[in-house]
Amino acid sequence: MSAGAASGFRCDLGAGPVEIRGAVAVDRVDPGWLPRRMGAYSRSQIPDDFMRQAVAECAGIRLVFRTEARELELDVRASRMVVGESLPMPVSWYDLTVGAALVARSPSVAGTRVVFSFDAPSTYAVPGPASTVRFEGLPAGSKDVQIWLPYTDEVVLSAMRADAPVSPPAPGETLRWLHHGSSISHGYRAESTTGTWPVVAALRAGLELTNLAYSGSAMLDQLAARTIRDTPTDMISLKIGINIVNGDVMRLRAFRTAVHGFLDTIRDGHPGIPLVVVSPVFCGPVEDRAGPTVQDRSRPYEWSIAGGTAEDLQQGKLSLGVIRTELEEIVAARRATDAALFYESGLELYGAQDARDLPLPDNLHPDPNAQRLIGERFADRVLARLNPHATVTN
């Protein structure tokens, strides 16, 4: 890279003109600014280390500004969860979009590793160095830019430099969409943040996304419901079910009232706006069998299977089929007094035929192509319906 960005215009990321979007809060830390996807009070109630790290990751968080710059540098201090202290760190991707188009990507490796394993008794961090993410060869002329942070990493933003002045993004009337879900919505197995299905859908529909999907942790927790309740937005979608079956954390009796309570809390802060309840996408192992999902130890790679049986459903355990039926009935009953509440079957986003065409590589999570398919379908089937002014971009 030339000396343009390095010696050019430096931006204070905490005081504008760059906007940090997709976060519910931005905390001042040393040495910079830390975007958050959950408020401090709810974070204090997170029940385990895995959820704590999932909440910290930057799914859907981006920097937004206007500039004529052709070169940009972003100083970050990033952390990423890994299963071992000595394993090579995977690459994290920073994506840059102009409008709905991905125009640049920059690889980086998080300096700090958060060592976590479901088989290990404790979680600990191994501190590492900061890094600089660089973009060059950007389109000429004035443009609104979004830099999407890696959905895999917690990122402290230290500084940004450009080879031309930076100003606030052009004002607009874009509607805000908030989504909550599991690792599938968080983006697990997507190549980068702009390949996660909520970002695909938001860019396609022209909406401002706040992605409050927490990998492994979409379990109707009130701490998540409060965060959604307190976050300004114009429309909401909730993808409910797979993590509840994954963890075998509820029986049918508790699930019914938990769904009602979750929706009640959200409606306390967002009465009357469009709210879509989305049932699980297809997942063969637990379509008609109870959870939990467990790893098939006979295979040398990740492969999820059902830990329960079809007979367990008679005892009130949950399968995805049971959850779809219950969610549809709950939404239908509540619509008598809540006309802005809707139901969408996850099978319309990724169904049994899709699983044959685009198989789940670990029998649980969609691959990058399936992530994009889900996002495109959600934009066309759901977001375009909720936002009649949206212009869907192919």
mmCIF file of C-alpha atoms in Angstrom:
data_model
loop_
_atom_site.group_PDB
_atom_site.id
_atom_site.type_symbol
_atom_site.label_atom_id
_atom_site.label_comp_id
_atom_site.label_asym_id
_atom_site.label_seq_id
_atom_site.Cartn_x
_atom_site.Cartn_y
_atom_site.Cartn_z
ATOM 1 C CA MET A 1 0.000 0.000 0.000
ATOM 2 C CA SER A 2 1.138 3.528 -0.654
ATOM 3 C CA ALA A 3 1.639 6.029 2.129
ATOM 4 C CA GLY A 4 -1.735 7.639 1.297
ATOM 5 C CA ALA A 5 -3.895 6.103 4.015
ATOM 6 C CA ALA A 6 -1.108 5.773 6.559
ATOM 7 C CA SER A 7 -0.227 9.469 6.336
ATOM 8 C CA GLY A 8 -3.664 10.793 5.402
ATOM 9 C CA PHE A 9 -6.837 11.575 7.334
ATOM 10 C CA ARG A 10 -7.208 10.004 10.773
ATOM 11 C CA CYS A 11 -10.714 9.356 12.166
ATOM 12 C CA ASP A 12 -11.735 9.251 15.807
ATOM 13 C CA LEU A 13 -14.053 6.255 15.813
ATOM 14 C CA GLY A 14 -15.787 7.357 18.992
ATOM 15 C CA ALA A 15 -16.701 10.895 18.004
ATOM 16 C CA GLY A 16 -17.711 10.697 14.343
ATOM 17 C CA PRO A 17 -17.917 11.157 11.438
ATOM 18 C CA VAL A 18 -17.796 7.353 11.222
ATOM 19 C CA GLU A 19 -20.965 5.677 12.529
ATOM 20 C CA ILE A 20 -20.855 2.282 14.250
ATOM 21 C CA ARG A 21 -24.059 0.466 13.300
ATOM 22 C CA GLY A 22 -25.446 -2.913 14.284
ATOM 23 C CA ALA A 23 -24.380 -2.529 17.936
ATOM 24 C CA VAL A 24 -26.708 -1.855 20.865
ATOM 25 C CA ALA A 25 -23.927 -0.045 22.747
ATOM 26 C CA VAL A 26 -20.335 1.104 22.181
ATOM 27 C CA ASP A 27 -18.044 1.138 25.222
ATOM 28 C CA ARG A 28 -14.872 3.201 25.663
ATOM 29 C CA VAL A 29 -12.009 0.835 26.449
ATOM 30 C CA ASP A 30 -8.242 0.927 26.262
ATOM 31 C CA PRO A 31 -7.123 1.297 23.468
ATOM 32 C CA GLY A 32 -10.310 2.268 21.629
ATOM 33 C CA TRP A 33 -14.006 1.505 21.243
ATOM 34 C CA LEU A 34 -15.765 -1.819 21.780
ATOM 35 C CA PRO A 35 -19.137 -2.389 20.048
ATOM 36 C CA ARG A 36 -21.583 -4.551 21.992
ATOM 37 C CA ARG A 37 -24.592 -6.657 20.971
ATOM 38 C CA MET A 38 -26.124 -6.795 24.440
ATOM 39 C CA GLY A 39 -26.632 -4.232 27.164
ATOM 40 C CA ALA A 40 -24.549 -4.221 30.351
ATOM 41 C CA TYR A 41 -27.359 -5.332 32.679
ATOM 42 C CA SER A 42 -28.244 -8.354 30.558
ATOM 43 C CA ARG A 43 -24.562 -9.215 29.997
ATOM 44 C CA SER A 44 -24.179 -9.511 33.757
ATOM 45 C CA GLN A 45 -26.688 -12.387 33.673
ATOM 46 C CA ILE A 46 -25.105 -14.438 30.854
ATOM 47 C CA PRO A 47 -25.050 -18.000 32.208
ATOM 48 C CA ASP A 48 -21.925 -19.490 30.594
ATOM 49 C CA ASP A 49 -18.640 -18.739 28.853
ATOM 50 C CA PHE A 50 -19.771 -19.909 25.417
ATOM 51 C CA MET A 51 -22.699 -17.490 25.328
ATOM 52 C CA ARG A 52 -20.485 -14.728 26.724
ATOM 53 C CA GLN A 53 -18.123 -15.050 23.761
ATOM 54 C CA ALA A 54 -20.929 -15.488 21.226
ATOM 55 C CA VAL A 55 -22.537 -12.261 22.439
ATOM 56 C CA ALA A 56 -19.165 -10.483 22.170
ATOM 57 C CA GLU A 57 -18.681 -11.388 18.498
ATOM 58 C CA CYS A 58 -19.424 -8.714 15.891
ATOM 59 C CA ALA A 59 -22.140 -10.351 13.789
ATOM 60 C CA GLY A 60 -23.667 -7.596 11.649
ATOM 61 C CA ILE A 61 -21.614 -4.750 13.163
ATOM 62 C CA ARG A 62 -20.100 -2.321 10.669
ATOM 63 C CA LEU A 63 -18.544 1.112 10.228
ATOM 64 C CA VAL A 64 -20.509 3.447 7.948
ATOM 65 C CA PHE A 65 -19.232 6.681 6.393
ATOM 66 C CA ARG A 66 -18.908 8.674 3.174
ATOM 67 C CA THR A 67 -15.590 9.276 1.430
ATOM 68 C CA GLU A 68 -13.714 9.596 -1.857
ATOM 69 C CA ALA A 69 -10.868 7.506 -0.416
ATOM 70 C CA ARG A 70 -9.264 4.778 -2.504
ATOM 71 C CA GLU A 71 -7.251 3.444 0.450
ATOM 72 C CA LEU A 72 -8.256 2.777 4.066
ATOM 73 C CA GLU A 73 -6.561 1.379 7.161
ATOM 74 C CA LEU A 74 -8.303 0.173 10.300
ATOM 75 C CA ASP A 75 -6.388 -0.535 13.530
ATOM 76 C CA VAL A 76 -8.046 -3.260 15.601
ATOM 77 C CA ARG A 77 -7.425 -5.472 18.583
ATOM 78 C CA ALA A 78 -9.404 -8.655 17.933
ATOM 79 C CA SER A 79 -10.177 -11.807 19.918
ATOM 80 C CA ARG A 80 -11.426 -15.120 18.538
ATOM 81 C CA MET A 81 -12.650 -18.292 20.216
ATOM 82 C CA VAL A 82 -10.644 -21.434 19.427
ATOM 83 C CA VAL A 83 -10.573 -24.921 20.928
ATOM 84 C CA GLY A 84 -6.821 -25.080 21.580
ATOM 85 C CA GLU A 85 -3.972 -22.805 22.587
ATOM 86 C CA SER A 86 -1.495 -24.152 20.030
ATOM 87 C CA LEU A 87 -3.752 -24.602 16.995
ATOM 88 C CA PRO A 88 -3.229 -22.210 14.066
ATOM 89 C CA MET A 89 -5.590 -19.242 14.177
ATOM 90 C CA PRO A 90 -8.047 -19.134 11.269
ATOM 91 C CA VAL A 91 -8.306 -16.067 9.067
ATOM 92 C CA SER A 92 -10.980 -13.500 9.930
ATOM 93 C CA TRP A 93 -12.443 -11.450 7.069
ATOM 94 C CA TYR A 94 -13.289 -7.745 6.993
ATOM 95 C CA ASP A 95 -15.713 -6.940 4.156
ATOM 96 C CA LEU A 96 -16.231 -3.563 2.496
ATOM 97 C CA THR A 97 -19.459 -2.798 0.659
ATOM 98 C CA VAL A 98 -20.611 0.175 -1.396
ATOM 99 C CA GLY A 99 -24.366 0.084 -1.663
ATOM 100 C CA ALA A 100 -25.306 -3.596 -1.823
ATOM 101 C CA ALA A 101 -22.074 -4.598 -3.587
ATOM 102 C CA LEU A 102 -19.080 -6.254 -1.949
ATOM 103 C CA VAL A 103 -16.127 -4.352 -3.436
ATOM 104 C CA ALA A 104 -13.221 -5.378 -1.175
ATOM 105 C CA ARG A 105 -12.233 -7.949 1.441
ATOM 106 C CA SER A 106 -9.258 -7.918 3.772
ATOM 107 C CA PRO A 107 -7.939 -10.904 5.741
ATOM 108 C CA SER A 108 -6.659 -10.581 9.280
ATOM 109 C CA VAL A 109 -5.794 -12.923 12.131
ATOM 110 C CA ALA A 110 -7.126 -12.124 15.588
ATOM 111 C CA GLY A 111 -4.281 -11.494 17.989
ATOM 112 C CA THR A 112 -5.947 -12.809 21.138
ATOM 113 C CA ARG A 113 -7.282 -16.342 21.345
ATOM 114 C CA VAL A 114 -10.096 -17.251 23.739
ATOM 115 C CA VAL A 115 -9.546 -20.931 24.451
ATOM 116 C CA PHE A 116 -12.818 -22.782 24.885
ATOM 117 C CA SER A 117 -13.948 -26.365 24.506
ATOM 118 C CA PHE A 118 -17.172 -28.011 25.612
ATOM 119 C CA ASP A 119 -14.959 -30.805 26.946
ATOM 120 C CA ALA A 120 -12.689 -28.453 28.957
ATOM 121 C CA PRO A 121 -13.489 -27.252 32.479
ATOM 122 C CA SER A 122 -12.473 -23.620 32.025
ATOM 123 C CA THR A 123 -12.123 -20.809 29.491
ATOM 124 C CA TYR A 124 -9.117 -18.505 29.334
ATOM 125 C CA ALA A 125 -7.632 -15.855 27.051
ATOM 126 C CA VAL A 126 -4.135 -15.821 25.570
ATOM 127 C CA PRO A 127 -3.429 -12.143 24.805
ATOM 128 C CA GLY A 128 -1.931 -11.246 21.466
ATOM 129 C CA PRO A 129 -1.011 -8.246 19.326
ATOM 130 C CA ALA A 130 -3.153 -5.657 17.595
ATOM 131 C CA SER A 131 -3.355 -5.624 13.807
ATOM 132 C CA THR A 132 -4.044 -3.273 10.917
ATOM 133 C CA VAL A 133 -6.656 -4.131 8.296
ATOM 134 C CA ARG A 134 -6.017 -2.553 4.885
ATOM 135 C CA PHE A 135 -8.221 -1.877 1.872
ATOM 136 C CA GLU A 136 -6.960 -0.473 -1.411
ATOM 137 C CA GLY A 137 -8.139 -0.012 -4.963
ATOM 138 C CA LEU A 138 -11.565 1.194 -3.870
ATOM 139 C CA PRO A 139 -13.909 2.708 -6.492
ATOM 140 C CA ALA A 140 -13.234 6.314 -7.397
ATOM 141 C CA GLY A 141 -15.607 9.112 -6.457
ATOM 142 C CA SER A 142 -17.742 9.910 -3.452
ATOM 143 C CA LYS A 143 -19.410 6.830 -1.989
ATOM 144 C CA ASP A 144 -21.136 5.541 1.128
ATOM 145 C CA VAL A 145 -18.925 2.794 2.554
ATOM 146 C CA GLN A 146 -19.674 0.031 5.059
ATOM 147 C CA ILE A 147 -16.852 -1.983 6.660
ATOM 148 C CA TRP A 148 -18.334 -5.180 8.118
ATOM 149 C CA LEU A 149 -16.424 -6.606 11.076
ATOM 150 C CA PRO A 150 -15.872 -10.383 11.280
ATOM 151 C CA TYR A 151 -18.850 -12.229 12.754
ATOM 152 C CA THR A 152 -16.295 -14.568 14.344
ATOM 153 C CA ASP A 153 -14.413 -11.966 16.411
ATOM 154 C CA GLU A 154 -14.758 -9.520 19.258
ATOM 155 C CA VAL A 155 -13.145 -6.339 17.910
ATOM 156 C CA VAL A 156 -11.830 -3.257 19.693
ATOM 157 C CA LEU A 157 -11.632 -0.399 17.174
ATOM 158 C CA SER A 158 -8.591 1.795 17.745
ATOM 159 C CA ALA A 159 -8.286 4.098 14.723
ATOM 160 C CA MET A 160 -9.077 4.500 11.052
ATOM 161 C CA ARG A 161 -7.080 6.315 8.380
ATOM 162 C CA ALA A 162 -7.986 7.209 4.809
ATOM 163 C CA ASP A 163 -6.271 8.902 1.872
ATOM 164 C CA ALA A 164 -9.183 11.358 1.539
ATOM 165 C CA PRO A 165 -11.504 13.126 3.991
ATOM 166 C CA VAL A 166 -14.251 11.118 5.674
ATOM 167 C CA SER A 167 -17.725 12.499 6.395
ATOM 168 C CA PRO A 168 -20.958 11.095 7.876
ATOM 169 C CA PRO A 169 -22.989 8.839 5.582
ATOM 170 C CA ALA A 170 -25.663 10.440 3.449
ATOM 171 C CA PRO A 171 -28.924 10.814 5.389
ATOM 172 C CA GLY A 172 -31.756 8.492 4.378
ATOM 173 C CA GLU A 173 -35.069 6.969 5.375
ATOM 174 C CA THR A 174 -33.868 3.369 5.551
ATOM 175 C CA LEU A 175 -35.962 1.175 7.828
ATOM 176 C CA ARG A 176 -34.282 -0.698 10.673
ATOM 177 C CA TRP A 177 -34.587 -4.489 10.988
ATOM 178 C CA LEU A 178 -33.594 -6.412 14.131
ATOM 179 C CA HIS A 179 -33.102 -10.173 13.970
ATOM 180 C CA HIS A 180 -32.537 -12.701 16.751
ATOM 181 C CA GLY A 181 -31.559 -16.331 16.273
ATOM 182 C CA SER A 182 -29.027 -19.122 16.686
ATOM 183 C CA SER A 183 -25.632 -19.943 15.159
ATOM 184 C CA ILE A 184 -27.343 -20.310 11.777
ATOM 185 C CA SER A 185 -28.381 -16.646 11.992
ATOM 186 C CA HIS A 186 -25.079 -15.671 13.648
ATOM 187 C CA GLY A 187 -23.434 -16.982 10.484
ATOM 188 C CA TYR A 188 -21.542 -20.130 11.475
ATOM 189 C CA ARG A 189 -19.905 -21.658 8.360
ATOM 190 C CA ALA A 190 -20.440 -18.547 6.212
ATOM 191 C CA GLU A 191 -17.260 -17.373 4.492
ATOM 192 C CA SER A 192 -17.506 -13.870 5.956
ATOM 193 C CA THR A 193 -20.000 -11.466 7.464
ATOM 194 C CA THR A 194 -21.550 -10.378 4.166
ATOM 195 C CA GLY A 195 -22.203 -14.064 3.449
ATOM 196 C CA THR A 196 -24.250 -14.594 6.608
ATOM 197 C CA TRP A 197 -27.892 -14.897 5.693
ATOM 198 C CA PRO A 198 -29.181 -11.867 7.690
ATOM 199 C CA VAL A 199 -26.633 -9.591 5.980
ATOM 200 C CA VAL A 200 -27.454 -11.107 2.581
ATOM 201 C CA ALA A 201 -31.132 -10.371 3.275
ATOM 202 C CA ALA A 202 -30.514 -6.839 4.590
ATOM 203 C CA LEU A 203 -28.362 -5.817 1.619
ATOM 204 C CA ARG A 204 -30.855 -7.353 -0.808
ATOM 205 C CA ALA A 205 -33.841 -5.575 0.802
ATOM 206 C CA GLY A 206 -32.058 -2.299 1.553
ATOM 207 C CA LEU A 207 -32.572 -2.397 5.332
ATOM 208 C CA GLU A 208 -30.415 -1.396 8.317
ATOM 209 C CA LEU A 209 -29.664 -4.614 10.190
ATOM 210 C CA THR A 210 -29.048 -5.237 13.869
ATOM 211 C CA ASN A 211 -28.161 -8.928 14.188
ATOM 212 C CA LEU A 212 -28.737 -10.159 17.735
ATOM 213 C CA ALA A 213 -28.172 -13.806 16.865
ATOM 214 C CA TYR A 214 -26.115 -15.533 19.539
ATOM 215 C CA SER A 215 -24.527 -18.794 18.454
ATOM 216 C CA GLY A 216 -25.751 -21.717 20.555
ATOM 217 C CA SER A 217 -27.729 -19.395 22.802
ATOM 218 C CA ALA A 218 -31.148 -18.621 21.275
ATOM 219 C CA MET A 219 -33.072 -20.210 24.137
ATOM 220 C CA LEU A 220 -35.854 -17.690 24.839
ATOM 221 C CA ASP A 221 -33.747 -16.081 27.575
ATOM 222 C CA GLN A 222 -35.236 -12.957 29.097
ATOM 223 C CA LEU A 223 -31.832 -11.269 28.899
ATOM 224 C CA ALA A 224 -32.128 -11.502 25.096
ATOM 225 C CA ALA A 225 -35.770 -10.403 25.118
ATOM 226 C CA ARG A 226 -34.864 -7.300 27.158
ATOM 227 C CA THR A 227 -32.090 -6.418 24.722
ATOM 228 C CA ILE A 228 -34.521 -6.641 21.808
ATOM 229 C CA ARG A 229 -37.144 -4.684 23.759
ATOM 230 C CA ASP A 230 -34.725 -1.837 24.450
ATOM 231 C CA THR A 231 -33.157 -1.575 20.960
ATOM 232 C CA PRO A 232 -34.758 0.935 18.547
ATOM 233 C CA THR A 233 -36.032 -0.753 15.383
ATOM 234 C CA ASP A 234 -38.838 -0.703 12.818
ATOM 235 C CA MET A 235 -39.331 -4.462 12.388
ATOM 236 C CA ILE A 236 -38.255 -7.623 14.205
ATOM 237 C CA SER A 237 -37.768 -11.275 13.304
ATOM 238 C CA LEU A 238 -37.182 -14.093 15.783
ATOM 239 C CA LYS A 239 -35.873 -17.461 14.663
ATOM 240 C CA ILE A 240 -36.811 -19.860 17.437
ATOM 241 C CA GLY A 241 -36.223 -23.530 18.058
ATOM 242 C CA ILE A 242 -32.994 -25.199 17.015
ATOM 243 C CA ASN A 243 -30.933 -24.296 20.096
ATOM 244 C CA ILE A 244 -33.738 -25.383 22.406
ATOM 245 C CA VAL A 245 -33.637 -28.810 20.756
ATOM 246 C CA ASN A 246 -29.813 -28.806 20.537
ATOM 247 C CA GLY A 247 -29.528 -28.432 24.283
ATOM 248 C CA ASP A 248 -32.701 -30.327 25.236
ATOM 249 C CA VAL A 249 -33.361 -27.425 27.602
ATOM 250 C CA MET A 250 -37.189 -27.440 27.668
ATOM 251 C CA ARG A 251 -40.200 -29.672 27.588
ATOM 252 C CA LEU A 252 -43.343 -28.676 25.713
ATOM 253 C CA ARG A 253 -45.075 -27.273 28.807
ATOM 254 C CA ALA A 254 -42.260 -24.796 29.535
ATOM 255 C CA PHE A 255 -41.713 -23.969 25.864
ATOM 256 C CA ARG A 256 -45.257 -22.704 25.349
ATOM 257 C CA THR A 257 -45.159 -20.182 28.174
ATOM 258 C CA ALA A 258 -41.542 -19.204 27.431
ATOM 259 C CA VAL A 259 -42.524 -18.202 23.883
ATOM 260 C CA HIS A 260 -45.412 -16.122 25.198
ATOM 261 C CA GLY A 261 -43.181 -14.455 27.802
ATOM 262 C CA PHE A 262 -40.484 -13.701 25.227
ATOM 263 C CA LEU A 263 -43.009 -12.073 22.904
ATOM 264 C CA ASP A 264 -44.657 -10.167 25.773
ATOM 265 C CA THR A 265 -41.330 -8.655 26.840
ATOM 266 C CA ILE A 266 -40.532 -7.548 23.299
ATOM 267 C CA ARG A 267 -44.003 -6.072 22.817
ATOM 268 C CA ASP A 268 -43.533 -4.023 26.007
ATOM 269 C CA GLY A 269 -40.959 -1.987 24.079
ATOM 270 C CA HIS A 270 -42.197 -2.423 20.523
ATOM 271 C CA PRO A 271 -45.998 -2.447 20.399
ATOM 272 C CA GLY A 272 -47.504 -2.533 16.956
ATOM 273 C CA ILE A 273 -44.430 -2.907 14.727
ATOM 274 C CA PRO A 274 -44.107 -5.927 12.410
ATOM 275 C CA LEU A 275 -42.785 -8.958 14.304
ATOM 276 C CA VAL A 276 -42.156 -12.268 12.530
ATOM 277 C CA VAL A 277 -41.721 -15.574 14.354
ATOM 278 C CA VAL A 278 -39.625 -17.899 12.182
ATOM 279 C CA SER A 279 -39.558 -21.620 12.914
ATOM 280 C CA PRO A 280 -36.434 -23.769 12.358
ATOM 281 C CA VAL A 281 -35.015 -24.586 8.956
ATOM 282 C CA PHE A 282 -34.710 -28.253 8.036
ATOM 283 C CA CYS A 283 -32.326 -30.351 10.123
ATOM 284 C CA GLY A 284 -32.700 -34.067 9.475
ATOM 285 C CA PRO A 285 -31.496 -35.552 12.780
ATOM 286 C CA VAL A 286 -34.120 -33.795 14.916
ATOM 287 C CA GLU A 287 -37.004 -33.253 12.523
ATOM 288 C CA ASP A 288 -39.053 -36.001 14.191
ATOM 289 C CA ARG A 289 -36.787 -37.030 17.054
ATOM 290 C CA ALA A 290 -36.061 -35.311 20.331
ATOM 291 C CA GLY A 291 -32.825 -33.575 21.185
ATOM 292 C CA PRO A 292 -30.226 -33.038 22.324
ATOM 293 C CA THR A 293 -28.048 -33.025 19.232
ATOM 294 C CA VAL A 294 -24.776 -34.807 19.912
ATOM 295 C CA GLN A 295 -21.643 -35.534 17.939
ATOM 296 C CA ASP A 296 -21.286 -38.890 16.208
ATOM 297 C CA ARG A 297 -18.040 -40.075 17.788
ATOM 298 C CA SER A 298 -17.609 -42.774 15.169
ATOM 299 C CA ARG A 299 -16.738 -40.136 12.567
ATOM 300 C CA PRO A 300 -13.444 -38.208 12.392
ATOM 301 C CA TYR A 301 -15.271 -34.950 11.563
ATOM 302 C CA GLU A 302 -18.187 -32.924 12.912
ATOM 303 C CA TRP A 303 -21.478 -34.719 12.362
ATOM 304 C CA SER A 304 -24.555 -34.070 14.487
ATOM 305 C CA ILE A 305 -27.093 -36.761 15.327
ATOM 306 C CA ALA A 306 -30.136 -36.889 17.571
ATOM 307 C CA GLY A 307 -29.564 -37.857 21.173
ATOM 308 C CA GLY A 308 -33.258 -38.564 21.707
ATOM 309 C CA THR A 309 -35.900 -40.653 20.005
ATOM 310 C CA ALA A 310 -39.336 -40.231 18.459
ATOM 311 C CA GLU A 311 -40.791 -41.986 21.497
ATOM 312 C CA ASP A 312 -39.370 -39.232 23.746
ATOM 313 C CA LEU A 313 -41.850 -36.800 22.204
ATOM 314 C CA GLN A 314 -44.621 -38.571 24.103
ATOM 315 C CA GLN A 315 -42.920 -37.420 27.309
ATOM 316 C CA GLY A 316 -43.052 -33.772 26.233
ATOM 317 C CA LYS A 317 -39.589 -33.520 24.702
ATOM 318 C CA LEU A 318 -39.175 -31.377 21.618
ATOM 319 C CA SER A 319 -38.353 -31.994 17.977
ATOM 320 C CA LEU A 320 -38.275 -29.379 15.238
ATOM 321 C CA GLY A 321 -41.590 -30.665 13.926
ATOM 322 C CA VAL A 322 -43.226 -30.179 17.326
ATOM 323 C CA ILE A 323 -41.768 -26.677 17.618
ATOM 324 C CA ARG A 324 -43.048 -25.621 14.191
ATOM 325 C CA THR A 325 -46.564 -26.748 15.087
ATOM 326 C CA GLU A 326 -46.478 -24.961 18.438
ATOM 327 C CA LEU A 327 -45.083 -21.695 17.039
ATOM 328 C CA GLU A 328 -47.678 -21.560 14.285
ATOM 329 C CA GLU A 329 -50.487 -22.150 16.796
ATOM 330 C CA ILE A 330 -49.129 -19.580 19.268
ATOM 331 C CA VAL A 331 -48.853 -16.906 16.573
ATOM 332 C CA ALA A 332 -52.344 -17.700 15.257
ATOM 333 C CA ALA A 333 -53.817 -17.334 18.756
ATOM 334 C CA ARG A 334 -51.982 -14.083 19.516
ATOM 335 C CA ARG A 335 -52.971 -12.507 16.197
ATOM 336 C CA ALA A 336 -56.468 -12.069 17.612
ATOM 337 C CA THR A 337 -55.054 -9.070 19.501
ATOM 338 C CA ASP A 338 -51.789 -8.476 17.608
ATOM 339 C CA ALA A 339 -52.331 -8.035 13.872
ATOM 340 C CA ALA A 340 -48.662 -7.086 13.327
ATOM 341 C CA LEU A 341 -47.469 -10.544 14.433
ATOM 342 C CA PHE A 342 -46.663 -13.055 11.682
ATOM 343 C CA TYR A 343 -45.405 -16.625 11.304
ATOM 344 C CA GLU A 344 -42.921 -17.918 8.727
ATOM 345 C CA SER A 345 -42.011 -21.577 8.416
ATOM 346 C CA GLY A 346 -38.291 -22.199 8.265
ATOM 347 C CA LEU A 347 -38.982 -24.968 5.754
ATOM 348 C CA GLU A 348 -39.821 -22.252 3.207
ATOM 349 C CA LEU A 349 -36.287 -20.896 3.672
ATOM 350 C CA TYR A 350 -34.437 -24.222 3.678
ATOM 351 C CA GLY A 351 -36.443 -27.431 3.400
ATOM 352 C CA ALA A 352 -35.931 -31.129 2.803
ATOM 353 C CA GLN A 353 -35.304 -30.710 -0.943
ATOM 354 C CA ASP A 354 -32.770 -27.957 -0.222
ATOM 355 C CA ALA A 355 -30.996 -30.338 2.156
ATOM 356 C CA ARG A 356 -30.636 -32.770 -0.738
ATOM 357 C CA ASP A 357 -29.422 -30.071 -3.123
ATOM 358 C CA LEU A 358 -27.211 -28.223 -0.609
ATOM 359 C CA PRO A 359 -26.470 -30.719 2.195
ATOM 360 C CA LEU A 360 -25.579 -29.482 5.659
ATOM 361 C CA PRO A 361 -21.824 -30.188 5.911
ATOM 362 C CA ASP A 362 -22.027 -31.154 9.581
ATOM 363 C CA ASN A 363 -25.683 -32.299 9.518
ATOM 364 C CA LEU A 364 -26.659 -29.125 11.386
ATOM 365 C CA HIS A 365 -25.354 -25.840 9.872
ATOM 366 C CA PRO A 366 -25.910 -24.490 6.325
ATOM 367 C CA ASP A 367 -22.852 -24.054 4.128
ATOM 368 C CA PRO A 368 -22.025 -20.707 2.438
ATOM 369 C CA ASN A 369 -24.292 -21.405 -0.548
ATOM 370 C CA ALA A 370 -27.200 -22.348 1.690
ATOM 371 C CA GLN A 371 -26.608 -19.284 3.871
ATOM 372 C CA ARG A 372 -26.980 -17.102 0.771
ATOM 373 C CA LEU A 373 -30.076 -18.994 -0.367
ATOM 374 C CA ILE A 374 -31.758 -18.488 3.003
ATOM 375 C CA GLY A 375 -30.931 -14.777 2.970
ATOM 376 C CA GLU A 376 -32.276 -14.255 -0.539
ATOM 377 C CA ARG A 377 -35.486 -16.111 0.249
ATOM 378 C CA PHE A 378 -35.971 -14.226 3.507
ATOM 379 C CA ALA A 379 -35.564 -10.891 1.736
ATOM 380 C CA ASP A 380 -38.050 -11.847 -0.959
ATOM 381 C CA ARG A 381 -40.602 -13.728 1.160
ATOM 382 C CA VAL A 382 -40.544 -11.808 4.438
ATOM 383 C CA LEU A 383 -38.749 -8.462 4.320
ATOM 384 C CA ALA A 384 -40.352 -7.307 1.078
ATOM 385 C CA ARG A 385 -43.763 -8.086 2.599
ATOM 386 C CA LEU A 386 -43.060 -6.226 5.834
ATOM 387 C CA ASN A 387 -41.468 -3.255 4.053
ATOM 388 C CA PRO A 388 -43.600 -2.417 1.023
ATOM 389 C CA HIS A 389 -41.207 0.432 0.149
ATOM 390 C CA ALA A 390 -38.172 -1.873 -0.089
ATOM 391 C CA THR A 391 -36.428 -2.296 -3.420
ATOM 392 C CA VAL A 392 -35.068 -5.817 -3.515
ATOM 393 C CA THR A 393 -31.610 -5.901 -5.130
ATOM 394 C CA ASN A 394 -30.476 -9.100 -6.846
#
